[in-house]
Coordinates of C-alpha atoms in Angstrom, one line a residue:
Chain E
M1 CA -118.4 -81.1 38.1
L2 CA -115.9 -83.0 35.8
K3 CA -114.9 -86.5 36.4
I4 CA -110.7 -86.7 35.3
S5 CA -109.2 -89.7 34.5
C6 CA -105.9 -89.8 35.9
P7 CA -103.3 -92.3 34.2
W8 CA -102.7 -93.7 37.5
C9 CA -106.2 -94.1 39.3
F10 CA -108.7 -93.7 36.1
E11 CA -112.1 -91.9 37.1
R12 CA -111.4 -89.7 39.9
S13 CA -113.6 -86.1 41.4
E14 CA -112.5 -82.8 39.3
E15 CA -111.8 -81.9 43.5
E16 CA -108.7 -84.2 43.0
F17 CA -106.9 -82.5 41.0
V18 CA -105.2 -78.9 40.1
F19 CA -104.6 -77.2 36.9
G20 CA -100.8 -76.6 36.2
G21 CA -100.6 -74.5 33.0
P22 CA -100.3 -75.3 29.6
S23 CA -98.2 -78.8 28.7
H24 CA -94.9 -78.8 26.7
L25 CA -93.7 -75.7 27.7
A26 CA -90.2 -76.7 26.4
R27 CA -87.2 -74.2 29.3
P28 CA -85.2 -72.2 27.1
N29 CA -82.3 -73.2 28.1
N30 CA -79.4 -70.7 27.0
N31 CA -80.1 -68.4 29.8
D32 CA -76.6 -66.4 28.7
E33 CA -77.8 -65.0 25.4
I34 CA -81.4 -64.9 26.2
S35 CA -83.4 -61.6 25.7
D36 CA -85.7 -60.3 27.8
K37 CA -88.8 -60.1 25.4
K38 CA -88.4 -64.1 24.9
W39 CA -87.4 -64.9 28.3
A40 CA -91.3 -63.2 28.9
E41 CA -91.8 -65.2 26.0
Y42 CA -91.8 -68.2 28.1
L43 CA -92.7 -67.3 31.2
F44 CA -95.7 -64.8 31.3
M45 CA -97.2 -65.2 27.5
R46 CA -100.1 -67.4 27.5
D47 CA -102.0 -68.5 24.4
N48 CA -105.1 -69.0 26.4
V49 CA -107.0 -71.4 23.3
K50 CA -110.6 -70.8 23.5
G51 CA -110.8 -74.9 22.4
V52 CA -109.2 -77.4 22.6
S53 CA -105.1 -77.8 24.2
L54 CA -103.0 -79.5 26.0
E55 CA -102.9 -79.1 29.8
R56 CA -100.9 -80.3 32.6
W57 CA -102.6 -81.1 35.1
G58 CA -102.1 -82.6 38.6
H59 CA -103.9 -85.4 41.0
V60 CA -102.6 -83.0 44.5
H61 CA -105.1 -84.5 46.8
G62 CA -104.9 -88.4 44.9
C63 CA -102.1 -89.9 44.5
G64 CA -100.1 -86.5 43.6
Q65 CA -98.5 -87.7 40.0
W66 CA -99.0 -84.5 36.9
F67 CA -99.7 -85.5 33.6
N68 CA -101.4 -84.1 30.9
M69 CA -104.7 -83.4 29.6
A70 CA -106.8 -82.2 26.1
R71 CA -109.4 -80.1 27.4
D72 CA -112.0 -77.7 25.0
S73 CA -112.0 -74.2 27.3
V74 CA -115.6 -73.8 25.6
S75 CA -117.3 -77.4 26.5
H76 CA -115.0 -78.1 29.1
K77 CA -114.9 -82.2 27.2
I78 CA -111.9 -84.0 28.7
H79 CA -111.1 -86.0 25.4
F80 CA -108.2 -87.7 26.4
T81 CA -104.7 -87.6 29.1
Y82 CA -101.5 -89.1 28.9
K83 CA -99.0 -89.5 31.0
M84 CA -95.8 -86.9 32.0
G85 CA -93.1 -87.0 29.7
E86 CA -95.0 -88.3 27.0
Q87 CA -96.7 -87.5 23.0
P88 CA -100.2 -86.7 22.3
P89 CA -101.3 -88.9 19.9
K90 CA -99.5 -86.4 15.7
N91 CA -103.4 -86.1 15.0
W92 CA -104.6 -84.7 18.1
Q93 CA -106.1 -82.1 17.1
S94 CA -108.0 -84.1 14.8
I95 CA -109.2 -86.3 17.2
C96 CA -110.5 -83.8 19.2
G97 CA -112.9 -83.1 16.4
G98 CA -111.0 -80.8 14.3
D99 CA -108.6 -77.8 14.3
D100 CA -110.7 -75.1 15.6
E101 CA -109.1 -73.2 18.2
Chain P
M1 CA -130.0 -36.0 23.7
Q2 CA -132.8 -35.2 25.9
G3 CA -132.5 -34.9 29.5
Y4 CA -133.8 -36.2 31.8
S5 CA -135.0 -34.4 35.4
L6 CA -137.8 -34.1 37.9
L7 CA -139.2 -32.0 35.4
S8 CA -139.0 -34.0 32.4
L9 CA -139.9 -37.1 34.6
A10 CA -143.1 -35.0 35.6
R11 CA -143.7 -33.7 32.1
N12 CA -143.0 -36.9 30.6
A13 CA -146.5 -38.6 32.7
I14 CA -148.7 -35.9 31.2
S15 CA -148.0 -37.8 28.3
H16 CA -148.6 -41.0 29.9
H17 CA -144.5 -41.6 29.7
E18 CA -145.2 -42.2 25.9
G19 CA -142.2 -39.2 24.5
W20 CA -139.1 -40.7 25.5
Q21 CA -136.8 -41.5 23.6
K22 CA -134.6 -44.5 22.5
A23 CA -131.2 -44.0 25.2
W24 CA -129.3 -44.2 22.5
R25 CA -129.0 -44.9 18.4
S26 CA -129.0 -48.4 16.2
P27 CA -127.1 -46.7 12.9
E28 CA -125.3 -48.4 10.9
L29 CA -121.8 -49.3 10.1
K30 CA -119.9 -46.9 8.5
A31 CA -117.3 -47.7 6.5
E32 CA -114.4 -45.3 8.0
Y33 CA -113.7 -44.5 12.0
D34 CA -111.0 -42.7 13.4
V35 CA -111.1 -44.6 16.5
V36 CA -112.6 -48.0 16.6
V37 CA -113.2 -49.7 20.0
V38 CA -113.3 -53.4 20.3
G39 CA -115.8 -54.5 22.7
G40 CA -119.3 -52.7 24.4
G41 CA -119.1 -53.4 27.6
G42 CA -118.1 -50.6 30.8
H43 CA -114.4 -50.5 29.5
G44 CA -115.4 -50.3 26.2
L45 CA -118.1 -47.2 26.2
A46 CA -116.5 -45.5 28.3
T47 CA -112.8 -44.8 26.3
A48 CA -115.9 -43.8 23.1
Y49 CA -117.1 -41.2 25.5
Y50 CA -113.7 -39.4 26.5
L51 CA -112.1 -40.6 23.5
A52 CA -115.5 -37.9 22.7
K53 CA -115.6 -36.2 25.4
E54 CA -112.0 -35.4 26.5
H55 CA -110.4 -35.4 23.1
G56 CA -112.4 -34.6 20.9
F57 CA -112.7 -37.5 18.2
K58 CA -115.9 -37.3 16.2
N59 CA -116.2 -40.2 14.5
I60 CA -115.7 -43.3 17.3
A61 CA -117.5 -47.2 16.5
V62 CA -117.5 -49.8 19.8
V63 CA -118.4 -52.5 18.3
E64 CA -119.7 -55.5 20.1
A65 CA -120.3 -59.3 19.5
G66 CA -123.2 -59.4 21.2
W67 CA -125.5 -56.5 23.7
I68 CA -123.9 -54.3 25.5
G69 CA -123.0 -54.7 29.0
G70 CA -124.1 -58.1 28.4
G71 CA -120.7 -59.8 29.2
N72 CA -118.8 -59.2 32.9
T73 CA -120.5 -55.9 33.2
G74 CA -123.9 -57.1 33.3
R75 CA -122.0 -60.3 35.7
N76 CA -119.7 -58.2 38.6
T77 CA -121.6 -58.1 41.5
T78 CA -121.1 -54.2 41.5
V79 CA -118.7 -53.6 43.9
V80 CA -116.3 -50.5 44.2
R81 CA -113.4 -49.6 46.3
S82 CA -110.1 -48.5 46.3
N83 CA -108.3 -49.8 48.9
Y84 CA -105.3 -51.0 47.3
L85 CA -102.2 -51.8 49.0
F86 CA -99.7 -50.4 45.3
P87 CA -99.0 -46.9 45.0
Q88 CA -99.6 -47.3 41.2
S89 CA -103.2 -49.4 42.3
A90 CA -104.2 -46.8 44.7
E91 CA -103.6 -44.0 42.6
F92 CA -105.1 -45.1 39.8
Y93 CA -108.4 -47.0 41.4
D94 CA -108.6 -44.0 44.2
F95 CA -109.5 -42.4 41.2
S96 CA -111.8 -44.5 39.2
L97 CA -114.4 -44.1 42.8
K98 CA -113.7 -40.8 42.1
L99 CA -115.1 -40.4 38.4
F100 CA -118.0 -43.5 40.7
E101 CA -118.9 -40.1 42.7
E102 CA -119.2 -38.1 39.8
M103 CA -120.5 -39.9 37.7
S104 CA -124.8 -39.9 37.8
S105 CA -124.4 -35.7 37.1
E106 CA -121.6 -36.4 35.1
L107 CA -124.0 -38.9 32.7
N108 CA -127.1 -37.3 33.4
F109 CA -127.9 -40.7 34.5
N110 CA -128.6 -42.3 37.9
V111 CA -126.1 -45.0 38.5
M112 CA -127.4 -45.6 42.1
L113 CA -123.9 -45.3 43.8
R114 CA -124.5 -47.1 47.5
Q115 CA -121.8 -45.7 49.1
A116 CA -122.5 -47.8 53.1
G117 CA -118.9 -48.9 52.7
M118 CA -116.7 -52.1 52.3
V119 CA -115.6 -53.8 55.3
T120 CA -113.0 -56.3 55.4
L121 CA -112.9 -58.8 57.7
L122 CA -109.6 -60.1 60.3
H123 CA -109.8 -63.8 62.0
S124 CA -106.4 -64.4 62.9
R125 CA -103.7 -62.5 64.7
H126 CA -102.1 -62.8 61.5
D127 CA -104.8 -61.3 59.7
V128 CA -104.5 -58.8 62.1
E129 CA -101.2 -57.9 61.3
V130 CA -101.0 -58.1 57.9
M131 CA -104.4 -55.5 57.9
R132 CA -102.3 -53.2 60.2
R133 CA -99.6 -53.4 57.7
N134 CA -101.9 -52.8 54.5
L135 CA -104.5 -49.4 56.3
N136 CA -100.9 -47.4 56.9
A137 CA -99.8 -48.3 53.4
M138 CA -103.5 -47.6 52.5
H139 CA -103.5 -44.0 54.6
M140 CA -99.9 -43.8 53.1
N141 CA -101.6 -43.5 49.6
G142 CA -104.2 -40.9 50.9
V143 CA -106.6 -43.4 50.7
D144 CA -110.1 -43.4 53.4
S145 CA -109.7 -47.0 55.5
V146 CA -111.1 -47.3 59.3
W147 CA -109.6 -49.9 61.4
L148 CA -113.1 -51.7 63.4
D149 CA -113.1 -53.5 66.7
A150 CA -114.9 -56.7 67.1
G151 CA -117.4 -55.0 68.5
E152 CA -117.9 -52.1 65.2
V153 CA -117.7 -55.1 62.6
A154 CA -120.4 -56.9 64.6
D155 CA -122.8 -53.2 64.9
I156 CA -121.7 -53.0 60.5
A157 CA -121.9 -56.7 59.8
S158 CA -125.4 -57.6 62.0
G159 CA -125.8 -61.1 62.2
I160 CA -122.6 -61.8 61.7
N161 CA -121.3 -65.3 63.7
M162 CA -119.8 -63.3 67.0
S163 CA -119.5 -66.1 68.8
A164 CA -116.0 -68.0 70.7
D165 CA -116.2 -70.8 68.6
A166 CA -117.4 -70.0 65.3
R167 CA -114.6 -71.5 62.4
Y168 CA -113.8 -67.9 61.5
P169 CA -114.0 -65.6 64.9
I170 CA -114.2 -61.8 64.2
K171 CA -111.0 -60.3 65.3
G172 CA -111.3 -56.9 64.1
G173 CA -112.4 -55.3 60.7
I174 CA -110.7 -52.2 58.3
L175 CA -113.5 -50.5 56.8
Q176 CA -113.3 -48.3 53.9
K177 CA -115.5 -45.5 53.8
R178 CA -116.0 -44.3 50.3
G179 CA -116.4 -48.4 49.7
G180 CA -119.7 -50.2 48.2
V181 CA -121.9 -50.7 44.9
A182 CA -123.4 -49.3 42.1
R183 CA -125.5 -50.3 39.2
H184 CA -123.6 -52.1 37.1
D185 CA -126.0 -52.0 33.9
G186 CA -127.2 -48.5 34.7
V187 CA -122.7 -47.3 33.8
A188 CA -122.9 -49.2 30.9
W189 CA -126.0 -47.5 29.8
G190 CA -125.1 -44.3 31.6
Y191 CA -122.5 -44.3 28.9
A192 CA -123.4 -44.9 25.9
R193 CA -126.0 -42.6 26.1
A194 CA -123.5 -40.3 26.6
A195 CA -120.8 -41.4 24.2
D196 CA -124.3 -41.9 21.6
A197 CA -125.5 -38.1 22.4
L198 CA -121.6 -36.9 21.5
G199 CA -121.9 -39.1 18.1
V200 CA -120.1 -42.2 19.0
D201 CA -121.7 -45.6 17.0
I202 CA -122.8 -48.2 19.2
I203 CA -123.0 -51.4 17.0
Q204 CA -124.1 -54.3 18.9
Q205 CA -124.3 -57.8 17.4
C206 CA -121.3 -57.1 15.6
A207 CA -118.6 -59.1 17.0
V208 CA -115.1 -58.4 15.2
T209 CA -113.3 -61.1 13.1
G210 CA -109.9 -60.2 12.2
F211 CA -107.6 -56.9 11.8
D212 CA -105.7 -55.8 8.6
I213 CA -102.2 -55.0 9.4
K214 CA -99.6 -54.1 7.3
N215 CA -95.9 -53.3 8.7
G216 CA -96.9 -52.9 11.6
N217 CA -99.5 -51.0 11.7
V218 CA -103.4 -51.3 11.6
C219 CA -105.1 -50.1 8.9
G220 CA -108.8 -52.3 9.5
V221 CA -111.3 -54.2 11.1
R222 CA -112.5 -56.8 9.4
T223 CA -116.6 -57.5 11.1
Q224 CA -119.8 -59.6 10.8
K225 CA -121.4 -56.6 9.3
G226 CA -118.5 -55.3 7.1
N227 CA -115.3 -54.3 6.6
I228 CA -113.7 -51.3 8.5
K229 CA -111.1 -48.7 7.6
T230 CA -109.1 -47.0 10.7
K231 CA -106.0 -46.1 12.2
K232 CA -106.9 -46.8 15.6
V233 CA -108.3 -49.6 17.3
A234 CA -108.6 -49.6 20.8
V235 CA -109.7 -53.3 22.7
A236 CA -111.8 -53.6 25.4
V237 CA -112.5 -57.1 25.8
A238 CA -111.8 -59.0 29.1
G239 CA -112.3 -62.8 28.7
H240 CA -111.9 -62.8 25.1
S241 CA -108.5 -60.2 24.9
G242 CA -106.1 -63.2 23.9
V243 CA -108.8 -64.3 21.1
L244 CA -108.6 -61.1 19.6
A245 CA -104.9 -60.8 20.6
E246 CA -103.9 -63.6 18.4
M247 CA -106.5 -62.6 15.5
A248 CA -103.9 -59.6 15.1
G249 CA -101.2 -62.0 15.4
F250 CA -99.6 -61.2 19.7
R251 CA -99.7 -63.4 22.2
L252 CA -101.1 -61.2 25.9
P253 CA -99.9 -62.9 29.7
I254 CA -103.2 -63.3 29.8
T255 CA -106.0 -66.8 31.3
S256 CA -109.5 -66.5 31.1
M257 CA -111.1 -68.3 33.6
A258 CA -114.5 -68.1 34.8
L259 CA -115.8 -65.8 38.2
Q260 CA -119.3 -67.6 39.7
A261 CA -121.2 -64.9 41.6
C262 CA -125.1 -65.5 42.8
V263 CA -128.0 -63.7 45.0
S264 CA -130.2 -65.3 47.0
Q265 CA -134.0 -64.8 47.3
P266 CA -134.5 -60.6 48.2
L267 CA -134.9 -60.1 51.7
K268 CA -135.8 -57.1 54.2
P269 CA -133.1 -54.9 54.9
V270 CA -129.7 -57.3 56.7
F271 CA -126.8 -54.7 56.8
D272 CA -125.8 -51.8 54.0
A273 CA -122.3 -52.8 53.4
V274 CA -120.2 -54.8 52.0
V275 CA -119.0 -58.0 53.4
L276 CA -115.6 -59.5 52.6
S277 CA -114.0 -62.0 54.5
P278 CA -110.8 -63.5 52.6
A279 CA -110.4 -66.1 54.6
A280 CA -113.7 -67.2 53.9
G281 CA -113.0 -67.0 50.4
V282 CA -115.7 -65.3 50.1
Y283 CA -117.8 -61.7 50.2
I284 CA -121.8 -60.4 50.9
S285 CA -123.5 -57.0 50.1
Q286 CA -127.3 -56.3 49.9
S287 CA -128.4 -55.3 46.8
D288 CA -131.6 -52.4 46.5
K289 CA -133.4 -54.7 45.4
G290 CA -132.7 -57.1 48.9
E291 CA -131.8 -60.2 47.2
M292 CA -128.3 -61.2 48.5
V293 CA -125.5 -61.6 46.2
M294 CA -122.6 -63.4 47.3
G295 CA -118.7 -64.4 45.3
G296 CA -116.0 -65.9 45.9
G297 CA -112.7 -67.5 44.1
L298 CA -112.8 -68.6 41.0
D299 CA -112.8 -71.9 39.3
M300 CA -109.6 -72.3 38.5
Y301 CA -108.8 -73.4 35.4
P302 CA -109.2 -72.2 31.1
S303 CA -112.4 -71.3 31.0
Y304 CA -114.2 -70.0 27.8
A305 CA -117.5 -71.3 29.0
Q306 CA -119.1 -68.8 31.1
R307 CA -120.3 -70.6 33.7
G308 CA -119.2 -72.4 36.6
N309 CA -118.9 -75.9 39.1
V310 CA -121.5 -76.2 41.9
H311 CA -118.1 -77.5 44.2
T312 CA -117.4 -73.7 43.8
L313 CA -120.3 -72.3 44.3
E314 CA -120.9 -74.5 47.6
Q315 CA -117.4 -73.0 49.4
V316 CA -119.0 -69.6 48.2
I317 CA -121.9 -70.8 50.9
A318 CA -120.4 -72.3 53.2
G319 CA -118.3 -70.0 53.9
V320 CA -121.0 -67.2 54.1
V321 CA -123.3 -69.2 56.3
E322 CA -120.1 -70.0 58.2
L323 CA -120.1 -66.0 58.4
F324 CA -123.8 -65.2 58.4
P325 CA -125.7 -68.9 60.1
N326 CA -129.0 -66.5 60.0
L327 CA -128.8 -67.3 56.4
S328 CA -128.8 -71.0 56.3
R329 CA -132.3 -71.2 54.9
V330 CA -132.5 -68.7 52.4
K331 CA -132.9 -69.8 49.1
L332 CA -131.4 -69.1 45.8
M333 CA -132.4 -67.4 43.4
R334 CA -130.1 -67.0 40.3
Q335 CA -126.1 -67.9 39.6
W336 CA -123.9 -66.5 37.0
A337 CA -121.0 -66.7 35.4
G338 CA -118.1 -64.3 33.6
I339 CA -115.3 -65.5 32.0
V340 CA -112.1 -63.3 33.3
D341 CA -108.8 -62.7 32.7
I342 CA -106.3 -63.5 34.6
V343 CA -103.0 -62.2 35.0
H344 CA -100.6 -63.2 37.0
D345 CA -99.4 -60.1 39.1
S346 CA -103.2 -59.7 39.6
S347 CA -102.9 -55.5 38.1
P348 CA -104.3 -54.7 34.8
I349 CA -102.7 -54.6 31.0
I350 CA -103.5 -50.7 29.8
G351 CA -101.8 -49.0 26.4
H352 CA -100.3 -50.1 23.4
T353 CA -99.9 -53.7 21.5
P354 CA -97.6 -54.9 19.7
V355 CA -99.0 -53.5 16.7
A356 CA -98.8 -50.1 15.9
G357 CA -102.2 -47.9 16.3
M358 CA -103.9 -50.5 18.0
Y359 CA -104.3 -50.3 22.5
I360 CA -105.7 -53.2 25.1
N361 CA -107.3 -52.1 28.8
C362 CA -107.5 -56.3 30.3
G363 CA -106.0 -58.3 33.1
F364 CA -108.8 -56.9 35.1
G365 CA -109.3 -60.5 36.8
T366 CA -111.7 -60.6 38.9
G367 CA -112.0 -56.9 39.4
G368 CA -112.7 -55.0 36.2
F369 CA -116.0 -53.3 37.5
K370 CA -114.7 -50.4 40.0
A371 CA -112.1 -49.3 37.6
T372 CA -114.2 -49.0 35.1
P373 CA -114.7 -45.4 34.8
A374 CA -110.2 -44.6 35.0
G375 CA -109.6 -48.0 32.6
G376 CA -111.5 -46.1 29.8
F377 CA -110.4 -42.6 31.0
T378 CA -106.8 -44.0 30.6
L379 CA -107.0 -46.0 27.7
A380 CA -109.1 -42.9 26.1
H381 CA -105.6 -40.7 27.0
T382 CA -103.2 -43.9 25.4
V383 CA -105.1 -43.5 22.2
A384 CA -105.7 -40.1 21.5
H385 CA -102.4 -39.0 22.5
D386 CA -99.8 -42.2 21.7
K387 CA -98.7 -42.3 25.4
P388 CA -99.7 -43.3 28.2
H389 CA -101.6 -40.8 31.1
K390 CA -99.4 -40.5 34.0
L391 CA -102.7 -43.0 36.2
N392 CA -101.6 -46.0 33.2
E393 CA -97.5 -45.8 32.9
A394 CA -96.9 -48.9 35.1
F395 CA -99.9 -51.0 33.3
S396 CA -97.9 -51.3 30.4
L397 CA -97.8 -54.8 28.8
K398 CA -93.6 -54.0 28.5
R399 CA -93.2 -55.1 32.8
F400 CA -93.4 -58.3 31.9
E401 CA -89.9 -58.3 30.1
T402 CA -89.2 -55.2 33.2
G403 CA -90.1 -57.2 35.9
A404 CA -91.3 -53.6 37.4
F405 CA -94.9 -56.0 38.2
I406 CA -97.7 -54.6 40.7
D407 CA -98.3 -57.5 42.4
E408 CA -101.8 -57.0 44.0
M409 CA -102.3 -60.3 45.2
G410 CA -102.9 -58.9 47.9
A411 CA -105.7 -56.3 47.7
A412 CA -108.4 -58.5 48.3
G413 CA -108.0 -61.8 49.3
I414 CA -110.0 -63.6 47.1
S415 CA -107.3 -65.1 43.9
H416 CA -106.9 -61.0 42.8

């Protein structure tokens, strides 16, 4: 069972949260000229990182807010969370124990 | 290969069973192969077997990071069935079930297939309406399935909670009589032994560390035990598909998640069939050893950890106890998880990758075991001919660009 620190509610049980895909995916805004391949890249293709990555989570059975989380998919260790619209620290990969992805 | 038969059993009994050969060799890795299969699970071993048997390849290696059948092949709940909704899936999975029906004699290895049926429970008027439609679709697709009324469900799933105030009242069910269970280890070992007899080198404890790619063509595989020259690579690694794809420089529409299962202590016979309740989110069957084998939904976030969380397990157990109150005092014996490759439309990807000469079989998610023979058969065909078999044409990676999805979310009702 993970204990997740929601930036709004602090530490709560994993059961109150939902995983919502990778963070910082930018939706292409050139809809008219974008190729099907590029569109598929955005919609479906995933890094599926073995190691630390940035994820979006929603506190759906709590405050209802979405936020970002740096989490390790092997150890399940949660390194830090930060609010929607914020960027992670520039050196987040070294903060999380090096570039092991 | 030393054949297995009643006669050979008797002959070896005389020599106190000391004369049996190993079921497969442990050869040294060679410097060059015609095809390298990455992944020694059921799908990878089946791919190697069909490449050798159906397509005449003589120089094949299967490289496996751990031991054969030690990943999802040894972690699933051994269910086989083909009661899917869409024609492409029905054709593929029914072909797979047919190969299961012939497998023990084909491989000269008892995979302990037990076709005692698979029941899907219906708990509400809405379940009944939807499944009437699905049943008609199955009949249109030529898949055997029959309607059960509540009484017939009670006869098959003995001990099920039939009371009027049950949390999940029984309104009926559908039964695929050809569904059932097979021994998952046996499938891996059977394919391994038969492939080895056809000259396939099975190399265990040999993780792939990279690929050599020139001008978009694969030309080698780098492993822990040395580099291999090859022009064809077949990848069948389920939850680790994304890791291998990254080594080859492309991405897949896959998220790896943990799927749990558990078994109880062994009991005397309770019921024969596999029982699935989409509403309760659980399925349950009894193994030949008597253990109740149970599973449910995914741990719903990315994981490579091969272990699950207690609250997901608790949901599964709660569902089982609601359906079968007589199991409430039974003790759990083991719990485990496998890392499954979840795709947006819950259908597999079998075919070409963006790298020429490299082919992939992945995306089976929570339901790969039942597809083991067909997954291997179609991947072998695709590798041999550089074009897909009729059965896996629709399951290409291209569908994520064209939008021709085969959305089988409804097939099992449990996140697959």
